[in-house]
């Protein structure tokens, strides 16, 4: 099974196209929204909109990622209460994410024996000085058009993952924009310049197929047999449902306050 974290300020729904393809090949795919970060999330208490406007400064980015790591680990704790839990193999879990979601996916996997593989779709990896605690198979997938390429390459330097370059593409080609934006350009609703800045100039059918193929290769091995050489993975601290209940919201707010970001508490 696979768990997805979207880019900063993005809704999980921007990962629908890729998730549907992965699910069509037999994977259970869980898409995660990060309240306060995602564009909008409907909670039992009402609609929560993003606090992000424009690129985050370094302190805000760190807080985003730390909070996302906690979100992802909470989801992993709660997987066994999902409706499809009886058909899920929780010994074969992969994390994948786009941009800030890719950053969070890599760091969430550190020292977590439940995670068997990770795919980082153009997320920076310079929040922590070393890759200690990360020995899972790692896909490092970036585009050739992203204006943050120099930082991406520098931050990935210490990671021995499998590197892939997506040609004629830009940052949001990994999301549903990869197929939507070219259609909007054809309809005269998006300029060629805007398209290039968002998803690049490549044929969307080719780009989408390559993203699907590369991420589709992500096949988390049994944590026990392939990555750790024996012994049972630790039991999850909690059992899970797909959405927080009213009773759990105070704990979630406390978690966000612990990240020292008043706007997210």
Short mmCIF file of C-alpha atoms in Angstrom, two decimals:
data_model
loop_
_atom_site.label_atom_id
_atom_site.label_comp_id
_atom_site.label_asym_id
_atom_site.label_seq_id
_atom_site.Cartn_x
_atom_site.Cartn_y
_atom_site.Cartn_z
CA UNK A 1 0.00 0.00 0.00
CA UNK A 2 1.06 3.59 -0.63
CA UNK A 3 0.56 6.85 1.28
CA UNK A 4 0.77 10.20 -0.53
CA UNK A 5 1.62 13.69 0.75
CA UNK A 6 0.90 16.58 -1.67
CA UNK A 7 2.94 19.72 -2.28
CA UNK A 8 2.89 22.75 0.01
CA UNK A 9 -0.47 24.51 -0.01
CA UNK A 10 -1.94 21.81 -2.26
CA UNK A 11 -4.93 19.58 -1.68
CA UNK A 12 -4.54 15.82 -1.84
CA UNK A 13 -6.94 15.88 -4.79
CA UNK A 14 -4.14 17.21 -7.02
CA UNK A 15 -2.66 13.72 -6.80
CA UNK A 16 -5.79 11.95 -8.03
CA UNK A 17 -4.61 10.94 -11.52
CA UNK A 18 -1.48 9.20 -10.30
CA UNK A 19 -3.27 7.63 -7.33
CA UNK A 20 -5.99 6.18 -9.56
CA UNK A 21 -3.39 4.64 -11.82
CA UNK A 22 -1.53 3.11 -8.88
CA UNK A 23 -4.81 1.75 -7.50
CA UNK A 24 -5.66 0.24 -10.89
CA UNK A 25 -2.55 -1.94 -10.49
CA UNK A 26 -3.72 -3.34 -7.18
CA UNK A 27 -2.29 -0.88 -4.68
CA UNK A 28 -4.29 0.61 -1.83
CA UNK A 29 -3.49 4.33 -2.02
CA UNK A 30 -4.13 6.75 0.85
CA UNK A 31 -3.98 10.48 0.02
CA UNK A 32 -3.34 12.78 2.96
CA UNK A 33 -4.48 16.38 3.47
CA UNK A 34 -2.47 18.51 5.92
CA UNK A 35 -4.87 20.93 7.70
CA UNK A 36 -3.57 24.49 7.87
CA UNK A 37 -1.22 23.74 5.01
CA UNK A 38 -3.52 22.28 2.32
CA UNK A 39 -5.60 24.75 0.31
CA UNK A 40 -8.71 23.58 2.14
CA UNK A 41 -9.71 20.67 4.34
CA UNK A 42 -13.21 19.89 5.55
CA UNK A 43 -13.05 18.88 9.22
CA UNK A 44 -15.92 17.98 11.57
CA UNK A 45 -15.60 21.52 12.98
CA UNK A 46 -15.77 23.21 9.58
CA UNK A 47 -13.58 24.20 6.65
CA UNK A 48 -9.89 24.79 7.38
CA UNK A 49 -8.05 26.86 4.76
CA UNK A 50 -4.34 27.30 4.21
CA UNK A 51 -2.20 29.79 6.09
CA UNK A 52 0.30 29.79 3.21
CA UNK A 53 0.43 32.68 0.76
CA UNK A 54 3.39 32.53 -1.57
CA UNK A 55 6.59 30.56 -1.01
CA UNK A 56 7.24 29.86 2.69
CA UNK A 57 10.26 31.32 4.43
CA UNK A 58 12.79 28.80 5.85
CA UNK A 59 11.24 28.74 9.32
CA UNK A 60 7.74 28.19 7.96
CA UNK A 61 8.97 25.49 5.59
CA UNK A 62 10.60 23.65 8.48
CA UNK A 63 7.39 23.86 10.50
CA UNK A 64 5.39 22.60 7.51
CA UNK A 65 7.63 19.58 7.11
CA UNK A 66 7.80 18.75 10.82
CA UNK A 67 4.00 18.91 11.01
CA UNK A 68 3.65 16.80 7.87
CA UNK A 69 5.97 14.16 9.31
CA UNK A 70 3.71 13.95 12.36
CA UNK A 71 0.65 13.78 10.09
CA UNK A 72 2.10 10.92 8.06
CA UNK A 73 3.11 8.94 11.11
CA UNK A 74 -0.34 9.45 12.59
CA UNK A 75 -1.86 8.06 9.38
CA UNK A 76 0.48 5.05 9.54
CA UNK A 77 -0.59 4.50 13.15
CA UNK A 78 -4.24 4.45 12.08
CA UNK A 79 -4.21 2.45 8.87
CA UNK A 80 -5.84 -0.62 10.36
CA UNK A 81 -9.15 1.21 10.85
CA UNK A 82 -9.53 2.19 7.21
CA UNK A 83 -12.42 0.51 5.34
CA UNK A 84 -9.97 -1.50 3.22
CA UNK A 85 -7.80 -2.54 6.16
CA UNK A 86 -8.68 -6.22 5.78
CA UNK A 87 -7.13 -6.32 2.28
CA UNK A 88 -4.11 -4.13 3.03
CA UNK A 89 -0.65 -5.53 3.63
CA UNK A 90 0.67 -3.15 6.28
CA UNK A 91 4.00 -4.96 6.18
CA UNK A 92 4.55 -3.47 2.70
CA UNK A 93 4.03 0.29 3.02
CA UNK A 94 5.48 2.94 0.72
CA UNK A 95 5.43 6.71 1.09
CA UNK A 96 5.47 9.08 -1.85
CA UNK A 97 5.06 12.83 -2.04
CA UNK A 98 5.41 15.87 -4.25
CA UNK A 99 7.53 18.91 -3.35
CA UNK A 100 7.12 19.52 0.40
CA UNK A 101 5.27 16.21 0.46
CA UNK A 102 8.33 14.48 -0.95
CA UNK A 103 10.48 16.12 1.71
CA UNK A 104 8.12 14.94 4.43
CA UNK A 105 7.86 11.43 3.02
CA UNK A 106 11.63 10.92 3.14
CA UNK A 107 12.03 12.26 6.65
CA UNK A 108 8.93 10.45 7.94
CA UNK A 109 10.49 7.18 6.79
CA UNK A 110 13.61 7.70 8.88
CA UNK A 111 13.82 5.14 11.67
CA UNK A 112 10.28 3.94 10.88
CA UNK A 113 10.36 0.20 10.28
CA UNK A 114 6.84 0.21 8.89
CA UNK A 115 7.98 1.98 5.70
CA UNK A 116 9.54 -0.19 3.02
CA UNK A 117 10.17 2.32 0.20
CA UNK A 118 9.95 6.06 -0.53
CA UNK A 119 9.48 8.20 -3.67
CA UNK A 120 10.40 11.88 -3.49
CA UNK A 121 8.93 13.86 -6.38
CA UNK A 122 11.09 16.99 -6.40
CA UNK A 123 11.23 17.80 -2.69
CA UNK A 124 14.21 19.44 -0.97
CA UNK A 125 16.20 17.33 1.48
CA UNK A 126 18.28 19.90 3.35
CA UNK A 127 16.44 20.21 6.66
CA UNK A 128 18.67 17.73 8.47
CA UNK A 129 22.45 17.38 8.14
CA UNK A 130 22.61 13.64 7.44
CA UNK A 131 20.52 10.81 6.02
CA UNK A 132 20.94 8.76 9.21
CA UNK A 133 18.05 6.37 9.84
CA UNK A 134 17.03 6.08 6.19
CA UNK A 135 17.98 2.81 4.51
CA UNK A 136 14.82 2.08 2.52
CA UNK A 137 14.82 2.03 -1.30
CA UNK A 138 14.49 5.66 -2.41
CA UNK A 139 13.35 7.20 -5.71
CA UNK A 140 14.57 10.77 -6.27
CA UNK A 141 12.55 12.09 -9.22
CA UNK A 142 12.86 15.64 -10.55
CA UNK A 143 12.07 17.68 -13.65
CA UNK A 144 14.54 19.46 -15.91
CA UNK A 145 12.62 22.75 -15.76
CA UNK A 146 12.25 23.41 -12.03
CA UNK A 147 13.83 26.70 -10.97
CA UNK A 148 14.89 25.12 -7.68
CA UNK A 149 17.03 22.51 -9.45
CA UNK A 150 20.33 23.70 -7.96
CA UNK A 151 19.01 23.38 -4.41
CA UNK A 152 17.43 20.02 -5.24
CA UNK A 153 20.70 18.61 -6.55
CA UNK A 154 22.68 19.98 -3.64
CA UNK A 155 20.26 18.67 -1.04
CA UNK A 156 20.07 15.23 -2.64
CA UNK A 157 23.85 14.84 -2.80
CA UNK A 158 24.11 12.78 0.39
CA UNK A 159 21.29 10.39 -0.50
CA UNK A 160 22.06 7.20 -2.46
CA UNK A 161 18.60 6.86 -3.97
CA UNK A 162 17.78 6.09 -7.59
CA UNK A 163 17.78 9.40 -9.49
CA UNK A 164 15.48 10.05 -12.44
CA UNK A 165 15.14 13.21 -14.56
CA UNK A 166 11.79 13.98 -16.22
CA UNK A 167 12.55 15.83 -19.49
CA UNK A 168 10.64 18.80 -20.92
CA UNK A 169 8.75 19.12 -17.66
CA UNK A 170 8.33 21.43 -14.70
CA UNK A 171 7.45 21.14 -11.05
CA UNK A 172 3.68 20.49 -11.21
CA UNK A 173 3.96 17.84 -13.93
CA UNK A 174 3.82 15.29 -11.10
CA UNK A 175 0.29 16.44 -10.20
CA UNK A 176 -3.03 16.57 -12.04
CA UNK A 177 -1.87 19.85 -13.56
CA UNK A 178 0.31 17.71 -15.82
CA UNK A 179 -2.74 16.68 -17.82
CA UNK A 180 -5.05 19.63 -17.11
CA UNK A 181 -2.83 22.59 -17.96
CA UNK A 182 -2.01 21.53 -21.55
CA UNK A 183 -5.73 21.13 -22.21
CA UNK A 184 -6.38 24.58 -20.78
CA UNK A 185 -3.72 25.99 -23.08
CA UNK A 186 -5.33 24.28 -26.07
CA UNK A 187 -8.62 25.92 -25.07
CA UNK A 188 -6.97 29.34 -24.87
CA UNK A 189 -7.35 29.58 -21.09
CA UNK A 190 -3.64 29.32 -20.24
CA UNK A 191 -0.73 30.95 -22.03
CA UNK A 192 2.26 29.02 -23.33
CA UNK A 193 4.44 30.84 -20.80
CA UNK A 194 2.21 29.82 -17.90
CA UNK A 195 2.12 26.24 -19.12
CA UNK A 196 5.91 26.08 -19.33
CA UNK A 197 6.26 27.48 -15.81
CA UNK A 198 3.79 24.99 -14.39
CA UNK A 199 4.30 21.69 -16.20
CA UNK A 200 6.84 22.24 -18.99
CA UNK A 201 6.54 21.88 -22.74
CA UNK A 202 6.52 18.09 -23.09
CA UNK A 203 3.76 15.96 -24.53
CA UNK A 204 1.46 15.40 -21.52
CA UNK A 205 0.72 11.82 -22.56
CA UNK A 206 4.44 10.99 -22.55
CA UNK A 207 5.11 12.85 -19.31
CA UNK A 208 2.18 11.29 -17.49
CA UNK A 209 3.11 7.82 -18.67
CA UNK A 210 6.67 8.26 -17.41
CA UNK A 211 5.53 9.51 -14.00
CA UNK A 212 3.13 6.59 -13.68
CA UNK A 213 5.78 4.10 -14.76
CA UNK A 214 8.48 5.38 -12.42
CA UNK A 215 6.29 5.74 -9.34
CA UNK A 216 4.54 2.48 -10.25
CA UNK A 217 7.85 0.68 -9.81
CA UNK A 218 7.69 1.61 -6.12
CA UNK A 219 7.04 -1.80 -4.59
CA UNK A 220 7.64 -1.79 -0.85
CA UNK A 221 9.32 -5.01 0.16
CA UNK A 222 8.37 -6.77 3.32
CA UNK A 223 10.10 -4.73 5.99
CA UNK A 224 10.94 -7.91 7.82
CA UNK A 225 12.48 -9.96 5.02
CA UNK A 226 14.03 -7.40 2.72
CA UNK A 227 15.17 -4.45 4.78
CA UNK A 228 15.87 -5.42 8.34
CA UNK A 229 16.98 -9.02 8.20
CA UNK A 230 14.47 -10.50 10.60
CA UNK A 231 12.37 -9.64 13.62
CA UNK A 232 8.88 -8.23 13.68
CA UNK A 233 8.21 -4.56 13.04
CA UNK A 234 6.88 -2.70 16.08
CA UNK A 235 3.13 -2.73 16.54
CA UNK A 236 1.47 0.59 15.66
CA UNK A 237 0.93 2.86 18.64
CA UNK A 238 -2.71 3.38 17.65
CA UNK A 239 -5.30 1.87 15.37
CA UNK A 240 -6.77 4.06 12.77
CA UNK A 241 -9.67 5.64 10.94
CA UNK A 242 -9.48 7.85 7.88
CA UNK A 243 -10.64 11.09 9.52
CA UNK A 244 -10.10 12.60 12.94
CA UNK A 245 -13.09 12.53 15.26
CA UNK A 246 -14.21 15.51 17.34
CA UNK A 247 -12.61 13.93 20.40
CA UNK A 248 -9.23 13.73 18.65
CA UNK A 249 -9.07 17.32 17.46
CA UNK A 250 -7.66 18.75 20.75
CA UNK A 251 -4.74 16.33 20.51
CA UNK A 252 -4.14 17.40 16.91
CA UNK A 253 -4.11 21.07 17.92
CA UNK A 254 -1.68 20.30 20.73
CA UNK A 255 0.59 18.57 18.23
CA UNK A 256 0.58 21.63 16.01
CA UNK A 257 1.28 23.97 18.94
CA UNK A 258 4.28 21.81 19.71
CA UNK A 259 5.64 22.79 16.29
CA UNK A 260 5.86 26.41 17.48
CA UNK A 261 3.83 27.86 14.65
CA UNK A 262 0.90 29.92 16.02
CA UNK A 263 -0.82 30.07 12.64
CA UNK A 264 -1.09 26.30 12.53
CA UNK A 265 -2.28 25.78 16.12
#
